[in-house]
Coordinates of C-alpha atoms in Angstrom, one line a residue:
X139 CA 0.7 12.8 -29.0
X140 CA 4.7 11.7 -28.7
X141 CA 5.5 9.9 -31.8
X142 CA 8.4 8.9 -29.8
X143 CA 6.8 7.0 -27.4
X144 CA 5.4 3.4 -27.7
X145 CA 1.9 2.6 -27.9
X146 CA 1.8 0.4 -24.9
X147 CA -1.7 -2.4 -25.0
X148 CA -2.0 -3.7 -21.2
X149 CA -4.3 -6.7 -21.6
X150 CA -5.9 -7.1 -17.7
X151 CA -5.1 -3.7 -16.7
X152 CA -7.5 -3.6 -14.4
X153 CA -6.3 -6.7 -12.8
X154 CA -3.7 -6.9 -9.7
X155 CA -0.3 -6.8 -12.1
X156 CA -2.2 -5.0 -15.3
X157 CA -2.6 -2.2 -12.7
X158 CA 0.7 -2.5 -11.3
X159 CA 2.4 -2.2 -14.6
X160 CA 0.2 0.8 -15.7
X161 CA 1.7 2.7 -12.7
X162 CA 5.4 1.2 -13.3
X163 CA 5.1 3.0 -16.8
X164 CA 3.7 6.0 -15.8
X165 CA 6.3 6.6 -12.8
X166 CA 8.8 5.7 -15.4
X167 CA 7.5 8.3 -17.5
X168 CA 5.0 7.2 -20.2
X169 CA 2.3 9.1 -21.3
X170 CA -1.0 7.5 -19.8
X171 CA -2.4 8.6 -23.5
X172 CA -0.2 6.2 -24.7
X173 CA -1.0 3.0 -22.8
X174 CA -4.4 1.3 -24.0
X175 CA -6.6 -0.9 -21.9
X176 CA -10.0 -2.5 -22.2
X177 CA -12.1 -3.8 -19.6
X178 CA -13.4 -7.3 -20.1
X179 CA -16.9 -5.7 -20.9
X180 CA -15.5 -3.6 -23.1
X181 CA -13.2 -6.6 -25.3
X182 CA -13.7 -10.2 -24.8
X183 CA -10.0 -11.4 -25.1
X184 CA -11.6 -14.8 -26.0
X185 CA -13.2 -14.0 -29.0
X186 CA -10.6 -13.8 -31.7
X187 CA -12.9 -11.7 -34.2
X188 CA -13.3 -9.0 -31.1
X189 CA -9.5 -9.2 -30.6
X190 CA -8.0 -9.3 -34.2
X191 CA -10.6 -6.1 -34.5
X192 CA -9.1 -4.6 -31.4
X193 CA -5.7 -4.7 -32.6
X194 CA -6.5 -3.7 -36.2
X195 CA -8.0 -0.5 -35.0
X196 CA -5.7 0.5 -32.1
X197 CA -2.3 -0.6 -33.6
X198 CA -0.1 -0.5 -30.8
X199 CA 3.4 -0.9 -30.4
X200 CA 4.2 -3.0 -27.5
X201 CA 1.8 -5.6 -25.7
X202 CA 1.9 -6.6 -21.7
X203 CA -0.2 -10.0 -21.9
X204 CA -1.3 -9.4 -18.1
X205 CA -5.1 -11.2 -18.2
X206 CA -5.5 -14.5 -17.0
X207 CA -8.8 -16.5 -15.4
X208 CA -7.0 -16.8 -12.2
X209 CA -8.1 -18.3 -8.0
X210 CA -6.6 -20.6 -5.6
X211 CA -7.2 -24.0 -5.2
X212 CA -11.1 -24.3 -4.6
X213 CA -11.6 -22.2 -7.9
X214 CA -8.9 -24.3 -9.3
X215 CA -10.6 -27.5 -8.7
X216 CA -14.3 -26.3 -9.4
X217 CA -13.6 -24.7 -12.5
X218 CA -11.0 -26.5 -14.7
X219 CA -12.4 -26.4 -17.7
X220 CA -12.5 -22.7 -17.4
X221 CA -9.2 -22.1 -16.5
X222 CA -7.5 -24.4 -19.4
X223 CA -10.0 -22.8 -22.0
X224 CA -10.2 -19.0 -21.0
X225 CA -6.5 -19.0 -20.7
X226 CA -5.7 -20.8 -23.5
X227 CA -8.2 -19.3 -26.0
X228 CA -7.0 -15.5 -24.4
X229 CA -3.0 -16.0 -25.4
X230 CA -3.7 -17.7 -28.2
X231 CA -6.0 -14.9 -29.5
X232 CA -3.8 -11.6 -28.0
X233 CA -0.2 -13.1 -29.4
X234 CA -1.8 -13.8 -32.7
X235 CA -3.4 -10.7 -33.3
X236 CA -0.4 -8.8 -32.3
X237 CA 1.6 -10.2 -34.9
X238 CA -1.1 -9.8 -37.4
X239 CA -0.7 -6.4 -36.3
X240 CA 3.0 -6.1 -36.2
X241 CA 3.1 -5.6 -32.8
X242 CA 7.2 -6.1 -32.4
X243 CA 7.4 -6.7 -28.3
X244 CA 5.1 -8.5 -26.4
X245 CA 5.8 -9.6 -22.4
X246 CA 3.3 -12.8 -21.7
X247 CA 2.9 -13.3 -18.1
X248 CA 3.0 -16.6 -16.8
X249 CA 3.3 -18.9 -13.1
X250 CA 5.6 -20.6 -11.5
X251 CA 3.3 -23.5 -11.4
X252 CA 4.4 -24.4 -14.6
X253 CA 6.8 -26.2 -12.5
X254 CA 6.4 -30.0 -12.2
X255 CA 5.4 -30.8 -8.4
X256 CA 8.8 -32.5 -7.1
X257 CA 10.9 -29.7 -8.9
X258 CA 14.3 -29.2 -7.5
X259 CA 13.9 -26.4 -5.1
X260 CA 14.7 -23.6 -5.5
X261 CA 13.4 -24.5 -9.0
X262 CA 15.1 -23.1 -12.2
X263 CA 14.1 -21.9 -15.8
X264 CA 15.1 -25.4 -17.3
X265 CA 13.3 -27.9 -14.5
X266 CA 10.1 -27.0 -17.1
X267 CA 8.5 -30.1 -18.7
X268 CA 10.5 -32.4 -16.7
X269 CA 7.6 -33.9 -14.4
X270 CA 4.7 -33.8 -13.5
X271 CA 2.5 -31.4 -12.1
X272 CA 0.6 -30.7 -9.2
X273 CA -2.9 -31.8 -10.3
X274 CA -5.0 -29.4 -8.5
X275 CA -3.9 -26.7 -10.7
X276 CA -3.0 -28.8 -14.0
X277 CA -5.4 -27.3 -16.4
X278 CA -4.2 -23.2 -15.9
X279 CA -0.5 -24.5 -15.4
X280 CA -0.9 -26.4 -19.1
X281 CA -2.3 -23.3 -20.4
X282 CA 0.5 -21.0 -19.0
X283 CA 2.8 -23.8 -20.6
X284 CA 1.1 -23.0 -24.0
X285 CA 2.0 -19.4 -23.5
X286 CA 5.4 -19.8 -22.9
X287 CA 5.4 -22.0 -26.0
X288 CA 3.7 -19.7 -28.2
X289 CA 5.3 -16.9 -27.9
X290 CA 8.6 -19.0 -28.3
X291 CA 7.6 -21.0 -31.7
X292 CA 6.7 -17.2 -33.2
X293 CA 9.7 -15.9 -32.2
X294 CA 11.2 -19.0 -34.3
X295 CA 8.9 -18.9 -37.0
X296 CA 8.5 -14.9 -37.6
X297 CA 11.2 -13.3 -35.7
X298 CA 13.9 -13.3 -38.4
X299 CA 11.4 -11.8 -41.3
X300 CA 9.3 -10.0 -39.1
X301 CA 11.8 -8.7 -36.2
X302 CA 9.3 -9.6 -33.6
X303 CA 10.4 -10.0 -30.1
X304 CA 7.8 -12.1 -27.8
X305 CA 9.0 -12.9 -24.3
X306 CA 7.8 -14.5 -20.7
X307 CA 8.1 -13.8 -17.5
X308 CA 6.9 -16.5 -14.3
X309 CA 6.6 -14.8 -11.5
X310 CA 6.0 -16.6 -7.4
X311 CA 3.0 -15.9 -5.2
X312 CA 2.0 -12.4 -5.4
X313 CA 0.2 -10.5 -3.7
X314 CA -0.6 -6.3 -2.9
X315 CA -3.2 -3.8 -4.1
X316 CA -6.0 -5.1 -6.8
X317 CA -5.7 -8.4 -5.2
X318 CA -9.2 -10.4 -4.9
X319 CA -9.9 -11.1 -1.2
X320 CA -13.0 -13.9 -2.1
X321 CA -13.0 -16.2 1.1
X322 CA -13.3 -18.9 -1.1
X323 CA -11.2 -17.8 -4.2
X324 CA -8.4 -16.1 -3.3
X325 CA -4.6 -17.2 -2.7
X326 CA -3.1 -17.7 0.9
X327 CA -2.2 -13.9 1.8
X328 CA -5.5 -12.2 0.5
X329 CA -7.5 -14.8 2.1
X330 CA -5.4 -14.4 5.2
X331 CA -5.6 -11.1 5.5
X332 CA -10.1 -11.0 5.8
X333 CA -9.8 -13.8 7.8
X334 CA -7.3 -12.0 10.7
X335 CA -9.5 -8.9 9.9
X336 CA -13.0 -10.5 10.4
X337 CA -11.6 -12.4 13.9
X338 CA -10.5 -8.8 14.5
X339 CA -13.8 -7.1 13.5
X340 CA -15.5 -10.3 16.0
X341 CA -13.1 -10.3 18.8
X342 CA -12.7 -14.1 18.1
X343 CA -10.7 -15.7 20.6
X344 CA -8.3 -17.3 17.9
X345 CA -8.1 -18.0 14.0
X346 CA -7.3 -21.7 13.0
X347 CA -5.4 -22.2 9.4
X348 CA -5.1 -25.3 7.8
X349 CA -2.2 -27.5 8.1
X350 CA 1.3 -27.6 10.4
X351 CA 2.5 -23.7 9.3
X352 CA 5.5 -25.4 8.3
X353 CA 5.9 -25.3 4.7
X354 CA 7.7 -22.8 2.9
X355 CA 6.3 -19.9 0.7
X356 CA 8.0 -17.1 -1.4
X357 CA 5.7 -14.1 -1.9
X358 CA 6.6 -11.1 -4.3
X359 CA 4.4 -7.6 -3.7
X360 CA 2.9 -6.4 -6.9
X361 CA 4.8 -3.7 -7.5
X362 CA 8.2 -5.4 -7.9
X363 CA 6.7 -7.7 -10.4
X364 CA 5.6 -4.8 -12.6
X365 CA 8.7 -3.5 -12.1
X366 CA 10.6 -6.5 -13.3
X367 CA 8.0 -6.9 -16.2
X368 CA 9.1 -3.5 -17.7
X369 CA 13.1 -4.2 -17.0
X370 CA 12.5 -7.5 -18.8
X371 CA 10.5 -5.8 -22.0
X372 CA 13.3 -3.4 -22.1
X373 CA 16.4 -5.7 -21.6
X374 CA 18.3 -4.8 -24.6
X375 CA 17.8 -8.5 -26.8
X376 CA 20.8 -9.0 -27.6
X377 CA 21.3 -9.6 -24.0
X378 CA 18.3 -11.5 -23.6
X379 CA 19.1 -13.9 -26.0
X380 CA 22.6 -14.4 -24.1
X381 CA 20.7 -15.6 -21.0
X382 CA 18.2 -17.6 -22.7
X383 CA 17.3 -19.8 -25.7
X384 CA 14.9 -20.3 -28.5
X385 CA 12.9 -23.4 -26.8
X386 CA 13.8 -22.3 -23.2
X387 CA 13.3 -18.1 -23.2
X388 CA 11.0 -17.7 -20.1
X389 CA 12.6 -15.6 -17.1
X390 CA 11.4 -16.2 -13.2
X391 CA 10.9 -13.6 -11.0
X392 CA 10.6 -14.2 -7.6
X393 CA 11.5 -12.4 -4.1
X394 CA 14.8 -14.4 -3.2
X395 CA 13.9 -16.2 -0.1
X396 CA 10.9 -17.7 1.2
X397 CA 8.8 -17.7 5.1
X398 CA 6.9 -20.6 6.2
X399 CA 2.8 -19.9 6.5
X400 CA 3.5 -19.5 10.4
X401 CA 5.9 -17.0 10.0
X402 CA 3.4 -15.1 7.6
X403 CA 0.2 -15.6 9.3
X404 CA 1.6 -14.0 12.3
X405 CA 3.1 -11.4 10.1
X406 CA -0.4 -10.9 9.3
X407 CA -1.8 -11.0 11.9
X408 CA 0.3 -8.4 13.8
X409 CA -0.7 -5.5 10.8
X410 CA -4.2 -6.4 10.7
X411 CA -3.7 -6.1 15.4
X412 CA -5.1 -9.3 15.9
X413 CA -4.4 -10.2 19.1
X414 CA -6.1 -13.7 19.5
X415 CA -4.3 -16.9 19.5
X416 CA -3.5 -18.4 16.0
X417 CA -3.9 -22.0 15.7
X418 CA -2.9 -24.2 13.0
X419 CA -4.8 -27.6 12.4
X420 CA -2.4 -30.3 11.3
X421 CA -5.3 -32.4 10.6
X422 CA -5.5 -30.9 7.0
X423 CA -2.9 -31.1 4.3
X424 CA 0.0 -29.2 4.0
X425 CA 0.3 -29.2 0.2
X426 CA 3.9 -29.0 -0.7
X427 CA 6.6 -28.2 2.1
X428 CA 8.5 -26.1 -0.3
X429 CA 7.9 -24.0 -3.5
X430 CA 10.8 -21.4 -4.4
X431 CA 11.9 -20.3 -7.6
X432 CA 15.6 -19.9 -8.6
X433 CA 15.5 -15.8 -9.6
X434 CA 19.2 -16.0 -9.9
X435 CA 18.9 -15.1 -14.0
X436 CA 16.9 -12.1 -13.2
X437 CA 19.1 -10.8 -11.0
X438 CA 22.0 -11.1 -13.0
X439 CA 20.3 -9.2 -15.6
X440 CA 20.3 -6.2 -13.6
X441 CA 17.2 -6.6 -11.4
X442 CA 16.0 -7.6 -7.7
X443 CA 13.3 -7.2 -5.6
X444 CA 12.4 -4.3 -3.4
X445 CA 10.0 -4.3 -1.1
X446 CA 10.1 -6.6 2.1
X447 CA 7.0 -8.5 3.3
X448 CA 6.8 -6.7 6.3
X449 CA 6.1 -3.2 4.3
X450 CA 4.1 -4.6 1.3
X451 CA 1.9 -6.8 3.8
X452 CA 1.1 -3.0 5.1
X453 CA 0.5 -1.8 1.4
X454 CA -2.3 -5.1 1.0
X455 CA -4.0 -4.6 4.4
X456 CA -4.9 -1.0 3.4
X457 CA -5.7 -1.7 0.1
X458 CA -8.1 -4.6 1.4
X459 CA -9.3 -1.9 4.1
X460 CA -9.8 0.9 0.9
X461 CA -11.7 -2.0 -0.7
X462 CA -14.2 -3.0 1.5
X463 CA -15.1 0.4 2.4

């Protein structure tokens, strides 16, 4: 074992990011001995006896704070009481326990729907709490809140005795390998992408999506969001408490620009070679013409994203292919 190297606890590591950051620290480097994970059979993040036992016996040094009860709108609205409990009872649980544990850095991942709905766009780090939000996904976007705001009020309660050093990231839309491609539960690019591959599979004559394909959407592959997680665990803090403050420390990380749903369903449908007509039906809602974050912070502090949406819409389709195989 390299005493050296930090013990690394990836709650969700078998999720879309949690998977992605294992292999950012492992390219980087890291010993895969050294980074811990636990399936949700194996450690019930919301049970706090399980989780403060968890930490007691495996100590580590740094946690990524990657598990979340997460879906798209139709989960969203079937299941709130789910989402605001599991996600609020999981953060609360993991944070705590890590400082019982003297865990010293801890990354909690987040969403930009923390945003209130009529945000300025794109929207910054401080539009947070200033409206409200879109109610469809009100219950996880409260809990994400909570997040944010507990890792901040340890930091101001226990960071000067106890050198702790809890931060956030809220990352866009992502998307890329490990994501779930449920027809009913999954975000726009997963669900697009067995939709354009069953019309394939069927030779259907076209593929109708709901709404005008106007609105605006920014989408970030996997892989750059782990790769921003571990820049932003490692951002020297006396830098990262330059570029933020105590009650406002969370950081956004986004792609830079954003595509409207046409542009992307065709960009979809030309990997999956679809070659029907695609139809939009501006009969049902649109949701909100624009939703961008402002990743200008980020990318003063050293980091951008990578990989275009052409290449990492590739990456997904054959992960979705490797999947249903």
């Amino acid at each position: 074992m390299n005493n050296k190297m930090p013990k690394i606890y990836v709650a969700g590591h078998r999720g879309m990011v949690g998977s992605a950051i294992v292999r950012q620290l492992i390219a980087n480097g890291h010993d895969p001995a050294q980074i811990v994970g636990r399936t949700h059979a194996e450690l019930d993040l919301t049970d706090q006896a399980a989780v403060r036992a968890f930490f007691a016996t495996e100590k580590p040094d740094q946690v990524y704070l990657a598990a979340a009860k997460v879906g798209g709108i139709h989960a969203n609205n079937t299941y709130p009481a789910e989402f605001i409990y599991d996600n609020l009872m999981v953060q609360a649980n993991v944070i705590d326990a890590a400082f019982r544990n003297g865990v010293k850095k801890l990354l909690f991942l987040g969403s930009s729907c923390i945003y209130p709905k009529l945000a300025p766009q794109p929207m910054p780090e401080n539009a947070l709490l200033t409206g409200f939000l879109e109610p469809t996904n009100e219950p996880y976007a409260v809990a994400k809140i909570a997040g944010i705001k507990i890792c901040e009020s340890y930091n101001r309660q226990y960071q000067k005795d106890h050198g702790i050093d809890y931060r956030s990231v809220m990352p866009t839309n992502l998307y890329g390998p490990g994501d779930n491609y449920h027809p009913e539960n999954s975000h726009v690019i997963p669900a697009l992408i067995r939709r354009f591959h069953e019309a394939k599979i069927a030779q259907a004559p076209t593929v109708s999506i709901w709404g005008s394909g106007k609105p605006y959407r920014e989408f970030l592959f996997v892989d750059d969001m782990a790769s921003a997680s571990v820049h932003v665990m490692n951002l020297d803090k006396a830098i990262y408490d330059e570029h933020t403050s105590p009650m406002q420390s969370h950081i956004n990380v986004g792609y830079g620009s954003d595509i409207t749903i046409l542009e992307v369903a065709h960009a979809i449908g030309s990997v999956v070679g679809y070659s029907g007509e695609i139809v939009f039906d501006s009969t049902k809602p649109d949701g909100a013409p624009r939703k961008l974050i402002d990743s200008g912070l980020l990318k003063r502090l050293g980091w951008q994203a990578k990989i275009n949406i052409e290449t990492g819409l590739k990456l997904a389709y054959a992960d979705f292919l490797n999947q249903i195989r």
